[in-house]
Short mmCIF file of C-alpha atoms in Angstrom, two decimals:
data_model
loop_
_atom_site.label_atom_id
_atom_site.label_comp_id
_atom_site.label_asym_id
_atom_site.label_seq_id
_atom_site.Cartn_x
_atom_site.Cartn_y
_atom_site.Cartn_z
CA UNK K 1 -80.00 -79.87 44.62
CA UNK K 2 -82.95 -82.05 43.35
CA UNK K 3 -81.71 -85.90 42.12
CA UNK K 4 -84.12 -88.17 40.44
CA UNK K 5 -83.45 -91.87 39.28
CA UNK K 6 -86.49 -92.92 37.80
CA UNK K 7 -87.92 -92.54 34.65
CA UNK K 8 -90.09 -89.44 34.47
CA UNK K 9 -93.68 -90.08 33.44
CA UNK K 10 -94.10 -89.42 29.85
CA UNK K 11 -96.66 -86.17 29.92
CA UNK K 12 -94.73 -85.18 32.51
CA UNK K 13 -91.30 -85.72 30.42
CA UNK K 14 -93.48 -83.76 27.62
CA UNK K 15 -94.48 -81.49 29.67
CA UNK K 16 -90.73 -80.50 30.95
CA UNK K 17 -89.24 -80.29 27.34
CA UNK K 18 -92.40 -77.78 26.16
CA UNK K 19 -91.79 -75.40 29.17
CA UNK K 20 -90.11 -72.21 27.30
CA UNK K 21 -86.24 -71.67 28.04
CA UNK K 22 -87.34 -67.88 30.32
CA UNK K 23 -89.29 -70.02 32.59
CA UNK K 24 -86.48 -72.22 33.56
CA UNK K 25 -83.74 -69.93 33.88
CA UNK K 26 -82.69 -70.10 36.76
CA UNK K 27 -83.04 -73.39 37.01
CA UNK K 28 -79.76 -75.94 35.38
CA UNK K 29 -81.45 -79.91 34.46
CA UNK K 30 -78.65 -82.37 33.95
CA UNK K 31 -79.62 -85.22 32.57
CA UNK K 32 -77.11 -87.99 32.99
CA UNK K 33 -76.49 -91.89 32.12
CA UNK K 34 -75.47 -93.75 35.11
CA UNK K 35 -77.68 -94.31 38.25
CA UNK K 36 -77.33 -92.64 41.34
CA UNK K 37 -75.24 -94.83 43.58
CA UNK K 38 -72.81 -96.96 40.78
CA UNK K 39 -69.33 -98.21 42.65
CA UNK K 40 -66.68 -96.98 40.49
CA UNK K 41 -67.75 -94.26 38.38
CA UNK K 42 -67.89 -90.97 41.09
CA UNK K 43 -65.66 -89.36 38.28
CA UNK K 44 -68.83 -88.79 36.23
CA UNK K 45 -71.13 -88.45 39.03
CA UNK K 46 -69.64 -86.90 41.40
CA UNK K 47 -67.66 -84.40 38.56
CA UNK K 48 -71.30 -82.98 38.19
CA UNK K 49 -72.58 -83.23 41.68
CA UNK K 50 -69.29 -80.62 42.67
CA UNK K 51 -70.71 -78.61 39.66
CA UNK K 52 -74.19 -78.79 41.20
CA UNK K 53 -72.73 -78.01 44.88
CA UNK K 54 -70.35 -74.96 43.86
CA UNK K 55 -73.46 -73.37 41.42
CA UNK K 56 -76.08 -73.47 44.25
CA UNK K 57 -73.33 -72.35 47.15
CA UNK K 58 -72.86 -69.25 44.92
CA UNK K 59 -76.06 -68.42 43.24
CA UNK K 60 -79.80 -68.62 43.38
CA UNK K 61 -79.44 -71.04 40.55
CA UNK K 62 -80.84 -74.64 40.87
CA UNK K 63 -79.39 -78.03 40.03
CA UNK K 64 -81.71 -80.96 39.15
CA UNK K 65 -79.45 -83.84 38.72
CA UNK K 66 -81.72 -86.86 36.38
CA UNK K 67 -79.79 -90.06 36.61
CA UNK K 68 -80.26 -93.11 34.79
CA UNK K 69 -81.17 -92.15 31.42
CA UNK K 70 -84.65 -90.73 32.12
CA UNK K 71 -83.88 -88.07 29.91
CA UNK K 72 -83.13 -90.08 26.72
CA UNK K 73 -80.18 -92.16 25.21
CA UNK K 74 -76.93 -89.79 25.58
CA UNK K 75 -77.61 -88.61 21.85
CA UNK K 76 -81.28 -87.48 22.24
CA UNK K 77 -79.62 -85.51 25.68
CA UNK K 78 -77.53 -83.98 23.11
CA UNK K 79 -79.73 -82.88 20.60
CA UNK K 80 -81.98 -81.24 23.63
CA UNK K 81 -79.12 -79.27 25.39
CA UNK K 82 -78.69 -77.71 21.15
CA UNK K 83 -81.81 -76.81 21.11
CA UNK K 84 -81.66 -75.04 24.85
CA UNK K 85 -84.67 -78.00 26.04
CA UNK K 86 -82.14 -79.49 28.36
CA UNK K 87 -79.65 -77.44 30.29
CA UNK K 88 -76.45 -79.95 30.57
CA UNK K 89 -75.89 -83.86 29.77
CA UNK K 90 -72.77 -86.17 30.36
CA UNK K 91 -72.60 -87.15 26.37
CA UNK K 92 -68.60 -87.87 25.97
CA UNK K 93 -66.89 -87.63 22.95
CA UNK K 94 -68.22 -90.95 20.80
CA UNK K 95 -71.55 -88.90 21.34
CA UNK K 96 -70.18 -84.99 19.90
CA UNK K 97 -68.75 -86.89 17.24
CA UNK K 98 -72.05 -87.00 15.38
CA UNK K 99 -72.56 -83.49 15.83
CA UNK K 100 -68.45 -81.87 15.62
CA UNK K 101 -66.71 -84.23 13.16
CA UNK K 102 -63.37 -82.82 13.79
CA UNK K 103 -63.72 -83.66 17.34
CA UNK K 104 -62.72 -86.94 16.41
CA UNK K 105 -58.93 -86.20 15.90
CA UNK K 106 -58.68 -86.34 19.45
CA UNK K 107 -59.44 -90.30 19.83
CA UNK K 108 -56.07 -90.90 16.86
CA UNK K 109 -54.54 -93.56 18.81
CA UNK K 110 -51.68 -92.67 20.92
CA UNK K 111 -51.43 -89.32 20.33
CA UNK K 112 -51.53 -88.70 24.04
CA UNK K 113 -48.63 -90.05 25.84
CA UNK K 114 -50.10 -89.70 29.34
CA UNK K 115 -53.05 -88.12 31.32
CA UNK K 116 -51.08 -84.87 32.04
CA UNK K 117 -50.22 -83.95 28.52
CA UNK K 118 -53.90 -84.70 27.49
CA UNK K 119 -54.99 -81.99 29.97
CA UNK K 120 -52.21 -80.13 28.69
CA UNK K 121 -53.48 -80.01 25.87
CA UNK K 122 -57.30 -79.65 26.11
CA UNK K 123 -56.89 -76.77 28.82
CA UNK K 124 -54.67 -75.15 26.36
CA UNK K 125 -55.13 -73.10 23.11
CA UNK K 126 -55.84 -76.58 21.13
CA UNK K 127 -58.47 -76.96 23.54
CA UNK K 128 -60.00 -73.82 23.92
CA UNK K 129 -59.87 -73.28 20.09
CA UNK K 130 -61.94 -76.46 19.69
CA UNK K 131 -64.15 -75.86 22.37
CA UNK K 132 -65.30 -72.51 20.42
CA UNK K 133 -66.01 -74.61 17.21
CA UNK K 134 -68.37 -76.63 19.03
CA UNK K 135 -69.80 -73.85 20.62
CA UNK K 136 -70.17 -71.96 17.22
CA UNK K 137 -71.40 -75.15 15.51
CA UNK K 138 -73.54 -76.86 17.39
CA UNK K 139 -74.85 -74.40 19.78
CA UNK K 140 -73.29 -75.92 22.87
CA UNK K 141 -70.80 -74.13 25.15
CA UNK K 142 -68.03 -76.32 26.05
CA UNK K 143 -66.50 -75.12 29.71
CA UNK K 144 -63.87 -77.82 30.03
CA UNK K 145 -62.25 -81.24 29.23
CA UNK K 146 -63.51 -84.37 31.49
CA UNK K 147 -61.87 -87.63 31.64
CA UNK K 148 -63.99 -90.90 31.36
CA UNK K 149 -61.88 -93.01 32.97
CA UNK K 150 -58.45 -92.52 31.46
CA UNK K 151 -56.84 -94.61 28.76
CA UNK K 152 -58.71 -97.43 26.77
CA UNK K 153 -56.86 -100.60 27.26
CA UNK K 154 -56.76 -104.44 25.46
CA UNK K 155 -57.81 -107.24 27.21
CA UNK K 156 -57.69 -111.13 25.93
CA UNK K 157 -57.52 -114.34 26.79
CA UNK K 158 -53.06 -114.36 26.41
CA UNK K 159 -50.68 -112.14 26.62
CA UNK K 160 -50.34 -109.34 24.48
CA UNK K 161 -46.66 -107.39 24.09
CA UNK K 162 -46.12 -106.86 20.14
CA UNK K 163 -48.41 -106.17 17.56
CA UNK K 164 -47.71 -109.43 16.18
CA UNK K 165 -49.61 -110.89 19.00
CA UNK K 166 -52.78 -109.64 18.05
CA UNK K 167 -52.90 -111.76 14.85
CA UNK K 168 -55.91 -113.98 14.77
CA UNK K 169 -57.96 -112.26 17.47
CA UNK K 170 -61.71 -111.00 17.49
CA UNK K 171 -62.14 -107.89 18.98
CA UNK K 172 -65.35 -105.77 20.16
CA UNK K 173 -63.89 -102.38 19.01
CA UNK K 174 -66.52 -99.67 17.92
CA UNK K 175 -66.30 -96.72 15.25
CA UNK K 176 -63.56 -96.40 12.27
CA UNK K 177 -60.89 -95.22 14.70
CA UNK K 178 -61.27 -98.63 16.64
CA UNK K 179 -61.85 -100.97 14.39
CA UNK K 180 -58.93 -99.52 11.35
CA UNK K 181 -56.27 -99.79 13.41
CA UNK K 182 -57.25 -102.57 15.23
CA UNK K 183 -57.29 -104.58 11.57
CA UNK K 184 -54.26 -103.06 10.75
CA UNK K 185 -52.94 -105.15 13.71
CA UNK K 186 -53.97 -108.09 11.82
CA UNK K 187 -56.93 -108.89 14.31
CA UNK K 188 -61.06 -108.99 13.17
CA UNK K 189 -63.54 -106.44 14.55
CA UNK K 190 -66.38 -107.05 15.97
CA UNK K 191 -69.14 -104.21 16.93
CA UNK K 192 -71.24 -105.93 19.96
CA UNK K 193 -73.45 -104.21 22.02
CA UNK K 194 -72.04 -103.64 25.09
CA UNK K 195 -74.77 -105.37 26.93
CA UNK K 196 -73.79 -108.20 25.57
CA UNK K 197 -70.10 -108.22 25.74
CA UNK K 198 -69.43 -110.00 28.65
CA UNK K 199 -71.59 -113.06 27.63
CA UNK K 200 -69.50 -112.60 23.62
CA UNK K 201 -66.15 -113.20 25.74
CA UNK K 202 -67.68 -115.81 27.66
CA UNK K 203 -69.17 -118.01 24.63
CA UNK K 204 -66.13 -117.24 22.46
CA UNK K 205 -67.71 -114.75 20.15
CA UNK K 206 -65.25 -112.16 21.01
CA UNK K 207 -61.54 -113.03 22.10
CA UNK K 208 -61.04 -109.44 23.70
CA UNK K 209 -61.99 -106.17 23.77
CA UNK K 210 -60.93 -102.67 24.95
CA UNK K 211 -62.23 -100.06 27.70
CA UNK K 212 -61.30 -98.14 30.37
CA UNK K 213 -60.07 -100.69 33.28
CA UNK K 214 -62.81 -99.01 35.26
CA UNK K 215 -65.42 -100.33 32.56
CA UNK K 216 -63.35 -103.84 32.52
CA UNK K 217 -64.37 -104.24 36.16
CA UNK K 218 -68.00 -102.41 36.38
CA UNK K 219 -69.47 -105.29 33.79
CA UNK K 220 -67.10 -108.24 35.54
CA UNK K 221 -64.65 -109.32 32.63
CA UNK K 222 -62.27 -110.38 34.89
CA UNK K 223 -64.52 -113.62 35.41
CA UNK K 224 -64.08 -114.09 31.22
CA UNK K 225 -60.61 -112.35 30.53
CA UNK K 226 -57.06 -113.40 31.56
CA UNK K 227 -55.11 -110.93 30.39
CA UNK K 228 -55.44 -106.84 30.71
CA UNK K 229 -52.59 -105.02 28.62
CA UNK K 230 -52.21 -101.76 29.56
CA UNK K 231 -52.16 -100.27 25.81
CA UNK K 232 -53.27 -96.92 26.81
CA UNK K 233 -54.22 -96.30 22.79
CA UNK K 234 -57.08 -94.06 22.98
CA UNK K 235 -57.67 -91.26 25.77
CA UNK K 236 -61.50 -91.21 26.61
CA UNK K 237 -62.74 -87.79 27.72
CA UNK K 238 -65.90 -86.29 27.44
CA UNK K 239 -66.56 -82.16 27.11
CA UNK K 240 -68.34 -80.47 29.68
CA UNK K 241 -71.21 -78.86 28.18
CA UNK K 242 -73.84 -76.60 28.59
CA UNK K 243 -76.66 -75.39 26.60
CA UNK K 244 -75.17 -71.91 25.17
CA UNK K 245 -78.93 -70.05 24.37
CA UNK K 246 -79.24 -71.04 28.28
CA UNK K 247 -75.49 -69.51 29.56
CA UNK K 248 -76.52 -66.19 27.18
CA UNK K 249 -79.25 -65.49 29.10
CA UNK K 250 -77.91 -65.37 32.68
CA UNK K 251 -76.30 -62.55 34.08
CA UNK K 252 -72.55 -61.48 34.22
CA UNK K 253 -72.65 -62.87 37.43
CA UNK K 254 -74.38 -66.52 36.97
CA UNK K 255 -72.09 -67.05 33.79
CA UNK K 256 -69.23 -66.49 36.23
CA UNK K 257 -70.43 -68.65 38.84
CA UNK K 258 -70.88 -71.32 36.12
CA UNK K 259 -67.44 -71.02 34.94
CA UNK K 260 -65.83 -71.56 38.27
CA UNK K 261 -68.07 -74.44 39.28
CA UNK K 262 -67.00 -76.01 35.81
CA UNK K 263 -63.19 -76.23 37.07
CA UNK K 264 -64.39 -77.37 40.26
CA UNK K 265 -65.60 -79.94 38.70
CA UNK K 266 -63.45 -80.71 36.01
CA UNK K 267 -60.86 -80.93 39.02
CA UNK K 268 -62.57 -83.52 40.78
CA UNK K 269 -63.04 -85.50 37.95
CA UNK K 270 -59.37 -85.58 36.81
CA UNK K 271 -58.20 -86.45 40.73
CA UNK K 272 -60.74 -88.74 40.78
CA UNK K 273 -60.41 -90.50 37.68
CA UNK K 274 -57.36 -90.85 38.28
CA UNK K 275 -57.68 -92.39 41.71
CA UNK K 276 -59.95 -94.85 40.35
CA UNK K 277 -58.18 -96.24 37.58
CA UNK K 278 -55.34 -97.11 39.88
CA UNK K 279 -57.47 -99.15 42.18
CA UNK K 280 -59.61 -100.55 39.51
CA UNK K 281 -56.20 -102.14 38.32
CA UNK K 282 -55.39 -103.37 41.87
CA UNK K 283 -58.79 -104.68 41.95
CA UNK K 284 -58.44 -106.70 38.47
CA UNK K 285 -54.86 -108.30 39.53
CA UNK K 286 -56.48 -109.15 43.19
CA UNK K 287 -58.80 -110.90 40.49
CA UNK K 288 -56.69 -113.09 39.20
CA UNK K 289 -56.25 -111.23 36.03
CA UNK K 290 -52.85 -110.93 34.60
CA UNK K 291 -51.83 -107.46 34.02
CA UNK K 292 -49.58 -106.81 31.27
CA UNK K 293 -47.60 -103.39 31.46
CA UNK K 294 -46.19 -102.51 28.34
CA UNK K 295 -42.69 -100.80 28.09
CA UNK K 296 -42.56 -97.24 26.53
CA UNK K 297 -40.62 -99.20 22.98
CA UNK K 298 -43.35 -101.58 22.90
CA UNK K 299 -46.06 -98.65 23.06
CA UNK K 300 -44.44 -97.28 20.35
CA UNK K 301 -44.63 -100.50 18.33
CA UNK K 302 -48.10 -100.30 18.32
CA UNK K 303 -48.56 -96.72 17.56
CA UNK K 304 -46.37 -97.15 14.66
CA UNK K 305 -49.01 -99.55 12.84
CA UNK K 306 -52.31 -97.86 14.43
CA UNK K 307 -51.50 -94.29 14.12
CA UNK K 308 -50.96 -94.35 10.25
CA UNK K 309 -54.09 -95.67 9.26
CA UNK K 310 -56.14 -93.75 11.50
CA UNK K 311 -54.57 -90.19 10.29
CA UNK K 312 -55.46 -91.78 7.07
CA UNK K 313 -59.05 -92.22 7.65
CA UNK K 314 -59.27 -88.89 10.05
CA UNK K 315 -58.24 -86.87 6.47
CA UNK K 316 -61.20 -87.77 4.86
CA UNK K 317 -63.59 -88.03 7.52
CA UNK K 318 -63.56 -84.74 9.51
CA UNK K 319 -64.67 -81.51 8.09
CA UNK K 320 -60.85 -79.60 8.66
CA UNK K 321 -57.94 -82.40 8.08
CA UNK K 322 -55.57 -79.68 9.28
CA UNK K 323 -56.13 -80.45 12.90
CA UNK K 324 -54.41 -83.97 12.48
CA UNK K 325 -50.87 -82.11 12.34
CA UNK K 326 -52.15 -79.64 14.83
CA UNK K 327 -52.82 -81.60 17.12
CA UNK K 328 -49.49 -83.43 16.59
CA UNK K 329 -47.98 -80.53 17.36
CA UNK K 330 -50.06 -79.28 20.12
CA UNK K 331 -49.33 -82.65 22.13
CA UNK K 332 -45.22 -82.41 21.16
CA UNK K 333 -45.40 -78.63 22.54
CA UNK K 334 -47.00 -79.68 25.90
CA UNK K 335 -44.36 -82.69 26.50
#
């Protein structure tokens, strides 16, 4: 398994994308976003270093893990792995979005009540059936459902428990299924960079914001954030992709071996993830952050204003509207 964590030189980089798809069969280039060594995040790193491991244990296949971004933004990695340049990448859902509109259903606040059902869910026929959409649209195979962390929580600078609370606020959401219901709540959105969120929380730009807790911790808002509510509103997950003019052209055999090092890896991830998320919120209280855990009746206060007006914006925004109730329905026949 090759790694590499610096930028490629750019003939070189030019050099890699021109080589046909034959020539590098047998060998699988992931190109990912985080560095190499990042405290925190193993569920993304170490979800497609298992992949790597299991593939060359049973193959004569290859795995050249790029870290860092020395492939492109997550978007240009996407657009690559279409067009069978670039083997795998660790885009997440924000990122198929702007390829698979209807992918989007899946971030409709709260309609996941907890990590199991999710999986539930995306293993099962909802899953698979979307998975083949995106394969059939976009060209890219989709061999399971990875989890970025968990649930997106709030964080601010006081307590949060009713929707009534967020009156007033500024928040760095991003997208329409963010920043909708997040207005409906009666707070103001705020799209900044993430780069420069923490110093927006510090200088007052931003009151709050919401992540993963893992992503609350990596960029150090508990040094400019009081409060973390544990709103679990949006599930983040990514899909696990590959390249599908690349998986047509191995043999029986490869494909197969690809396949099982996918739940390998999806496996690790979830355990992982997981894991992670409940130190990360250890971590934030041993802080000195105040974390607020919401009741299952307050939850539901919340979902009752931001649900509504995202299902409103999902029916004109994604190409088939009728995956709003069926995925309703999918969720209610997995709890």
């Amino acid at each position: 398994m090759k790694h590499l964590n610096k930028t490629l030189p750019a003939m070189a980089l030019a050099a890699a994308l021109a080589m046909p798809v034959a020539a590098q069969a047998q060998e699988i280039t992931i190109g990912l976003s985080l560095p190499e060594t990042i405290e925190g995040f193993d569920f993304v790193n170490g979800m497609y270093r298992t992949f790597a491991e299991q593939v060359e244990a049973n193959s004569d296949m290859t795995v050249n893990l790029v870290y860092g971004g020395a492939l492109g933004n997550p978007n240009d990695r996407l657009g690559q792995m279409r067009r069978g340049i670039l083997e795998m990448t660790d885009a997440a859902d924000g990122n198929y979005s702007s390829i698979h509109s209807d992918i989007q259903v899946l971030n409709m606040p709260y309609l996941f009540p907890d990590e199991a059902t999710a999986w539930a869910v995306l293993d099962g026929p909802f899953g698979q059936a979307m998975a083949e959409e995106i394969r059939e649209n976009t060209g890219i195979r989709v061999l399971g459902w990875w989890e970025s962390g968990g649930f997106k929580h709030f964080s601010a600078n006081r307590a949060i428990e009713v929707p009534e609370d967020m009156a007033g606020l500024k928040l760095r959401v991003l997208g329409p299924l963010a920043t909708i219901p997040v207005e409906a709540l009666g707070a103001s959105a705020s799209p900044v960079a993430f780069g420069e969120l923490y110093t927006a929380l510090r200088t007052g730009v931003v009151d709050g914001q919401d992540n993963s807790v893992s992503v609350f911790n990596l960029i150090n808002l508990y040094e400019v954030q009081s409060h973390l509510i544990l709103s679990g509103h949006t599930y983040a997950f990514g899909p696990l992709g590959i390249s599908d003019i690349f998986f047509d052209g191995l043999s029986e055999e490869n494909q197969q071996v690809i396949l099982d090092a996918a739940d390998a890896a999806i496996a690790f991830n979830r355990e992982t993830s997981r894991a992670v998320e409940a130190s990360a919120i250890d971590f934030a209280r041993e802080a000195g952050v105040t974390v607020v855990e919401l009741t299952q009746e307050q939850r539901n206060a919340f979902r009752d204003v931001m649900q509504p007006v995202a299902i409103d914006w999902l029916r004109t925004s994604i190409d088939t509207p009728a995956l709003i109730e069926e995925a309703i329905a999918a969720v209610e026949a997995a709890r």
